[in-house]
Amino acid sequence: MKTLRLSVLASKPIRLLPGGLALAFLLVFFFYPLGAILGLSFAEGLAGFWAVLRDDYTWRVLGFSAAQAALSTLLTLLVGLPGAYVFARYHFPGREVLRAVAGVPFVMPTVVVAAALGALLGPRGLINLGLQALFDLPQPPLRIPNGLGLVLLAHTFYNYTVVLRMVGGFWANLDPRLEQAAALLGASRWRAIREVTLPLLAPAIGAAALLIFIFTFTSFGVVMILGGPRMATLEVVIYRQTAQLLRLDLAATLALLQAGCTLLLSLIYTRLAARSAIPLDRLPRTAVARRPQGVAQHLLVGANVLVILVLLATPLVALVVRSLLGPEGLSLGYYLALGENRSNSAFFVAPLTALSNSLRIASATAIIALLVGIPAAYLLGNAPCKQPRSWCGAIFNLIDALFMLPLGTSAVTLGLGYLVALSTPQLAGLRSWPWLIPLAHSLVALPFVIRALLPTLRGLNPRLAEAAALLGASPWRTWLWIELPLIMPAIITGAVFAFTVSLGEFGASLLLVRPDAPTLPVMIFRLLGQPGAINYGQALAMSSILMLTTAVSFIALERIRPPGAEM
């Protein structure tokens, strides 16, 4: 048996070889473009970089990016923490369905969110149309201009589920007897929450808050579409300097500044989590949650259910209803008009062609993300050392952090990196390479694929491989017939997540897509920026198709997600 175990352990280096190829992929397609940005930022030495830092406009944009992210984070926590408590502590009918519904907005493309809020609150939205019909008004009575209010609402719409899952998931395992013990010692309910529960929840709340801050700090589509022309985060300015003003040097310097801020936030998070983590005896969720009792608890549960339905579900329902509401009432007119070129434009691209492009790119993204993510997950899951403080453990922790870096890098920055890296005469022909966008999307999706696979790989019983080897199976046959069926749900989860992320990706596509081959989000963005009821209706119809496709993919992901693959 000892010889058998040695043979199984000896096969581990072979399993680590594909992980090296995954690192090479990251080096070529992620670090090389970022290095191109770094080189362009310092092309003239430090003079150009310091000129950007001395510009008051840079600090105004940076200050606004941080301020709106802080407001978005605070508002999301205020709305989400009561929901996290309700889902952690109470069982009620439809709980799992509502939890899945709350997660759908997180994977919604930004253009769909903009269209959904416009379909509900805009001048031609359902609320205005209803008020005009009810009171026979000639003009829309509700006018909400694009600006900070809509941006904050959209960010809360997006990130509500982050609080619900990260804080609520941790809260659901906390032993309620801790609060009961505090009450026996004379503490009021609010004092017990303030002095016992909140300190224990601090790591989860801090992690959720920082994640929301990073997401909103690098917000692009929401600010671009809903913020108005005068509102700009660093991400939006990077895009405008690249696509509109052709100032790649300035855009590269701003992208470098943004990447530095994101890295600093990640380091702060690491130190905060290390100081705040407290070892606890955690209970299973079924032992903590209970049915609401009394009027107050039923009102609390009902109020949070209402928040989910009004804040999260209503805009999505309004999007579908408004896409069916044409000049002559309910009809499929906008959907039937998706293939029509009413303006006889020579540059017309049928929306169905854009949908086909998106599906093709998303499928290619899922394949690439799996081909890279599975070896990367095996590399991390089969680490030969288990002690995190050893030199070997430190190396594998660094490798893990490297694979997670694309998650903290904005898609616009990544797209800019590809533009700069492919600006040389030798590589210029690759700008029209059909695999360029799937490669960029796969980098965004890669961390999710790895996180879906790692818990399952680390939970595999090594004795299964030993038993297969004892029966004469080769390592390849062992993996094919034993390990692969066990990790298949996690693989499907990663594939669906990569497909969904690619389907709605907007920032990198806007910079890299060819004018004659737009993706669906880019096509929706173009139609929303054009005047005319038919263009607006087509944008709503395409947004509904994209929203339903994304929602179905996410709900399928929820059903097949293996235990421990919470993301």
mmCIF file of C-alpha atoms in Angstrom, residues 147-328:
data_model
loop_
_atom_site.group_PDB
_atom_site.id
_atom_site.type_symbol
_atom_site.label_atom_id
_atom_site.label_comp_id
_atom_site.label_asym_id
_atom_site.label_seq_id
_atom_site.Cartn_x
_atom_site.Cartn_y
_atom_site.Cartn_z
ATOM 1 C CA GLY A 147 -27.263 61.395 -13.063
ATOM 2 C CA LEU A 148 -25.963 60.198 -9.724
ATOM 3 C CA GLY A 149 -29.370 59.049 -8.446
ATOM 4 C CA LEU A 150 -29.883 56.548 -11.256
ATOM 5 C CA VAL A 151 -26.264 55.375 -10.988
ATOM 6 C CA LEU A 152 -26.653 54.660 -7.258
ATOM 7 C CA LEU A 153 -29.961 52.877 -7.883
ATOM 8 C CA ALA A 154 -28.374 50.718 -10.592
ATOM 9 C CA HIS A 155 -25.384 49.874 -8.393
ATOM 10 C CA THR A 156 -27.700 48.834 -5.564
ATOM 11 C CA PHE A 157 -29.707 46.780 -8.056
ATOM 12 C CA TYR A 158 -26.502 45.013 -9.116
ATOM 13 C CA ASN A 159 -24.814 44.384 -5.804
ATOM 14 C CA TYR A 160 -27.699 43.569 -3.463
ATOM 15 C CA THR A 161 -27.016 39.860 -3.886
ATOM 16 C CA VAL A 162 -23.364 40.310 -2.834
ATOM 17 C CA VAL A 163 -24.522 41.309 0.651
ATOM 18 C CA LEU A 164 -27.254 38.678 0.624
ATOM 19 C CA ARG A 165 -24.855 35.843 -0.184
ATOM 20 C CA MET A 166 -21.618 36.852 1.530
ATOM 21 C CA VAL A 167 -23.057 38.290 4.747
ATOM 22 C CA GLY A 168 -26.240 36.198 4.776
ATOM 23 C CA GLY A 169 -24.291 33.001 4.103
ATOM 24 C CA PHE A 170 -21.971 33.698 7.060
ATOM 25 C CA TRP A 171 -24.833 34.880 9.284
ATOM 26 C CA ALA A 172 -26.805 31.697 8.566
ATOM 27 C CA ASN A 173 -24.077 29.620 10.251
ATOM 28 C CA LEU A 174 -23.622 31.780 13.365
ATOM 29 C CA ASP A 175 -24.821 30.126 16.564
ATOM 30 C CA PRO A 176 -27.871 32.118 17.806
ATOM 31 C CA ARG A 177 -27.099 30.964 21.353
ATOM 32 C CA LEU A 178 -24.409 33.652 21.504
ATOM 33 C CA GLU A 179 -27.112 36.342 21.407
ATOM 34 C CA GLN A 180 -29.231 34.333 23.825
ATOM 35 C CA ALA A 181 -26.337 34.177 26.295
ATOM 36 C CA ALA A 182 -25.916 37.950 26.052
ATOM 37 C CA ALA A 183 -29.634 38.384 26.740
ATOM 38 C CA LEU A 184 -29.352 36.177 29.855
ATOM 39 C CA LEU A 185 -26.595 38.484 31.078
ATOM 40 C CA GLY A 186 -28.949 41.457 30.812
ATOM 41 C CA ALA A 187 -28.122 42.837 27.359
ATOM 42 C CA SER A 188 -30.985 44.231 25.295
ATOM 43 C CA ARG A 189 -31.611 42.771 21.843
ATOM 44 C CA TRP A 190 -29.972 45.726 20.057
ATOM 45 C CA ARG A 191 -26.998 45.704 22.426
ATOM 46 C CA ALA A 192 -26.502 41.983 21.814
ATOM 47 C CA ILE A 193 -26.528 42.606 18.059
ATOM 48 C CA ARG A 194 -24.206 45.607 18.382
ATOM 49 C CA GLU A 195 -21.669 44.045 20.763
ATOM 50 C CA VAL A 196 -21.868 40.337 19.900
ATOM 51 C CA THR A 197 -23.247 39.704 16.421
ATOM 52 C CA LEU A 198 -21.815 42.656 14.473
ATOM 53 C CA PRO A 199 -18.200 42.062 15.613
ATOM 54 C CA LEU A 200 -18.538 38.431 14.516
ATOM 55 C CA LEU A 201 -19.999 39.541 11.183
ATOM 56 C CA ALA A 202 -17.275 42.159 10.650
ATOM 57 C CA PRO A 203 -15.124 39.983 8.316
ATOM 58 C CA ALA A 204 -18.098 39.121 6.083
ATOM 59 C CA ILE A 205 -19.441 42.695 6.062
ATOM 60 C CA GLY A 206 -15.989 44.098 5.370
ATOM 61 C CA ALA A 207 -15.388 41.638 2.533
ATOM 62 C CA ALA A 208 -18.782 42.366 0.964
ATOM 63 C CA ALA A 209 -18.340 46.137 1.330
ATOM 64 C CA LEU A 210 -14.876 46.100 -0.226
ATOM 65 C CA LEU A 211 -16.020 43.876 -3.089
ATOM 66 C CA ILE A 212 -18.935 46.225 -3.829
ATOM 67 C CA PHE A 213 -16.590 49.219 -3.615
ATOM 68 C CA ILE A 214 -14.189 47.655 -6.141
ATOM 69 C CA PHE A 215 -17.038 46.775 -8.508
ATOM 70 C CA THR A 216 -18.523 50.278 -8.376
ATOM 71 C CA PHE A 217 -15.152 52.058 -8.353
ATOM 72 C CA THR A 218 -14.438 50.504 -11.757
ATOM 73 C CA SER A 219 -18.029 50.945 -12.970
ATOM 74 C CA PHE A 220 -18.237 51.640 -16.687
ATOM 75 C CA GLY A 221 -21.510 50.754 -18.402
ATOM 76 C CA VAL A 222 -23.782 52.077 -15.644
ATOM 77 C CA VAL A 223 -22.009 55.447 -15.490
ATOM 78 C CA MET A 224 -21.595 55.605 -19.270
ATOM 79 C CA ILE A 225 -25.298 55.086 -19.987
ATOM 80 C CA LEU A 226 -27.091 56.398 -16.889
ATOM 81 C CA GLY A 227 -24.638 58.986 -15.594
ATOM 82 C CA GLY A 228 -24.956 61.543 -18.362
ATOM 83 C CA PRO A 229 -22.174 63.271 -20.338
ATOM 84 C CA ARG A 230 -20.821 65.228 -17.350
ATOM 85 C CA MET A 231 -20.383 62.228 -15.062
ATOM 86 C CA ALA A 232 -17.249 60.148 -15.436
ATOM 87 C CA THR A 233 -15.381 57.568 -13.410
ATOM 88 C CA LEU A 234 -11.794 56.634 -14.216
ATOM 89 C CA GLU A 235 -13.134 53.779 -16.314
ATOM 90 C CA VAL A 236 -15.286 56.087 -18.451
ATOM 91 C CA VAL A 237 -12.450 58.590 -18.913
ATOM 92 C CA ILE A 238 -10.128 55.781 -20.025
ATOM 93 C CA TYR A 239 -12.669 54.763 -22.670
ATOM 94 C CA ARG A 240 -13.241 58.342 -23.880
ATOM 95 C CA GLN A 241 -9.519 59.070 -24.112
ATOM 96 C CA THR A 242 -9.068 55.850 -26.102
ATOM 97 C CA ALA A 243 -12.066 55.701 -28.433
ATOM 98 C CA GLN A 244 -13.010 59.359 -28.843
ATOM 99 C CA LEU A 245 -9.843 61.423 -28.330
ATOM 100 C CA LEU A 246 -7.282 58.784 -29.424
ATOM 101 C CA ARG A 247 -5.022 59.677 -26.466
ATOM 102 C CA LEU A 248 -3.716 56.180 -25.785
ATOM 103 C CA ASP A 249 -0.804 57.513 -23.715
ATOM 104 C CA LEU A 250 -3.101 59.397 -21.331
ATOM 105 C CA ALA A 251 -5.551 56.483 -21.201
ATOM 106 C CA ALA A 252 -2.699 54.097 -20.372
ATOM 107 C CA THR A 253 -1.512 56.309 -17.500
ATOM 108 C CA LEU A 254 -5.035 56.543 -16.083
ATOM 109 C CA ALA A 255 -5.432 52.763 -16.450
ATOM 110 C CA LEU A 256 -2.196 52.289 -14.531
ATOM 111 C CA LEU A 257 -3.469 54.624 -11.795
ATOM 112 C CA GLN A 258 -6.725 52.688 -11.592
ATOM 113 C CA ALA A 259 -4.906 49.346 -11.425
ATOM 114 C CA GLY A 260 -2.760 50.708 -8.584
ATOM 115 C CA CYS A 261 -5.858 51.780 -6.660
ATOM 116 C CA THR A 262 -7.462 48.366 -7.152
ATOM 117 C CA LEU A 263 -4.300 46.592 -5.989
ATOM 118 C CA LEU A 264 -4.149 48.834 -2.907
ATOM 119 C CA LEU A 265 -7.781 48.009 -2.103
ATOM 120 C CA SER A 266 -6.997 44.309 -2.401
ATOM 121 C CA LEU A 267 -4.055 44.630 0.000
ATOM 122 C CA ILE A 268 -6.221 46.526 2.495
ATOM 123 C CA TYR A 269 -8.821 43.780 2.247
ATOM 124 C CA THR A 270 -6.198 41.086 2.924
ATOM 125 C CA ARG A 271 -4.909 42.832 6.055
ATOM 126 C CA LEU A 272 -8.432 43.605 7.265
ATOM 127 C CA ALA A 273 -9.556 40.008 6.819
ATOM 128 C CA ALA A 274 -6.450 38.704 8.633
ATOM 129 C CA ARG A 275 -7.062 40.986 11.632
ATOM 130 C CA SER A 276 -10.817 40.485 11.782
ATOM 131 C CA ALA A 277 -11.043 36.718 11.289
ATOM 132 C CA ILE A 278 -12.217 34.923 14.430
ATOM 133 C CA PRO A 279 -12.381 31.115 14.736
ATOM 134 C CA LEU A 280 -15.965 30.093 15.458
ATOM 135 C CA ASP A 281 -18.030 26.994 15.984
ATOM 136 C CA ARG A 282 -20.490 27.269 13.104
ATOM 137 C CA LEU A 283 -23.815 25.482 12.889
ATOM 138 C CA PRO A 284 -25.509 24.120 9.748
ATOM 139 C CA ARG A 285 -28.061 26.503 8.253
ATOM 140 C CA THR A 286 -30.939 24.130 8.949
ATOM 141 C CA ALA A 287 -30.205 24.382 12.669
ATOM 142 C CA VAL A 288 -30.279 28.204 12.658
ATOM 143 C CA ALA A 289 -33.196 29.271 10.434
ATOM 144 C CA ARG A 290 -36.755 29.118 11.764
ATOM 145 C CA ARG A 291 -40.216 30.126 10.660
ATOM 146 C CA PRO A 292 -41.224 33.721 11.518
ATOM 147 C CA GLN A 293 -43.451 34.070 14.558
ATOM 148 C CA GLY A 294 -45.520 37.045 15.596
ATOM 149 C CA VAL A 295 -46.552 40.158 13.742
ATOM 150 C CA ALA A 296 -43.152 41.887 13.918
ATOM 151 C CA GLN A 297 -41.236 38.983 12.381
ATOM 152 C CA HIS A 298 -43.822 38.486 9.625
ATOM 153 C CA LEU A 299 -43.658 42.211 8.829
ATOM 154 C CA LEU A 300 -39.849 42.065 8.700
ATOM 155 C CA VAL A 301 -39.892 39.122 6.296
ATOM 156 C CA GLY A 302 -42.666 40.671 4.198
ATOM 157 C CA ALA A 303 -40.867 44.017 3.952
ATOM 158 C CA ASN A 304 -37.686 42.384 2.654
ATOM 159 C CA VAL A 305 -39.608 40.247 0.174
ATOM 160 C CA LEU A 306 -41.227 43.472 -1.040
ATOM 161 C CA VAL A 307 -37.804 45.119 -1.415
ATOM 162 C CA ILE A 308 -36.606 42.243 -3.627
ATOM 163 C CA LEU A 309 -39.738 42.358 -5.766
ATOM 164 C CA VAL A 310 -39.783 46.160 -6.134
ATOM 165 C CA LEU A 311 -36.056 46.865 -6.372
ATOM 166 C CA LEU A 312 -34.897 43.815 -8.313
ATOM 167 C CA ALA A 313 -37.811 42.144 -10.082
ATOM 168 C CA THR A 314 -39.920 45.165 -11.114
ATOM 169 C CA PRO A 315 -37.370 46.715 -13.536
ATOM 170 C CA LEU A 316 -36.829 43.358 -15.262
ATOM 171 C CA VAL A 317 -40.569 42.740 -15.611
ATOM 172 C CA ALA A 318 -41.050 46.315 -16.844
ATOM 173 C CA LEU A 319 -38.380 45.706 -19.503
ATOM 174 C CA VAL A 320 -40.252 42.736 -20.953
ATOM 175 C CA VAL A 321 -43.672 44.429 -20.756
ATOM 176 C CA ARG A 322 -42.395 47.646 -22.332
ATOM 177 C CA SER A 323 -40.742 45.714 -25.184
ATOM 178 C CA LEU A 324 -44.200 44.292 -26.007
ATOM 179 C CA LEU A 325 -45.971 47.657 -25.779
ATOM 180 C CA GLY A 326 -45.931 49.295 -29.191
ATOM 181 C CA PRO A 327 -47.867 52.256 -30.604
ATOM 182 C CA GLU A 328 -50.890 50.033 -31.192
#
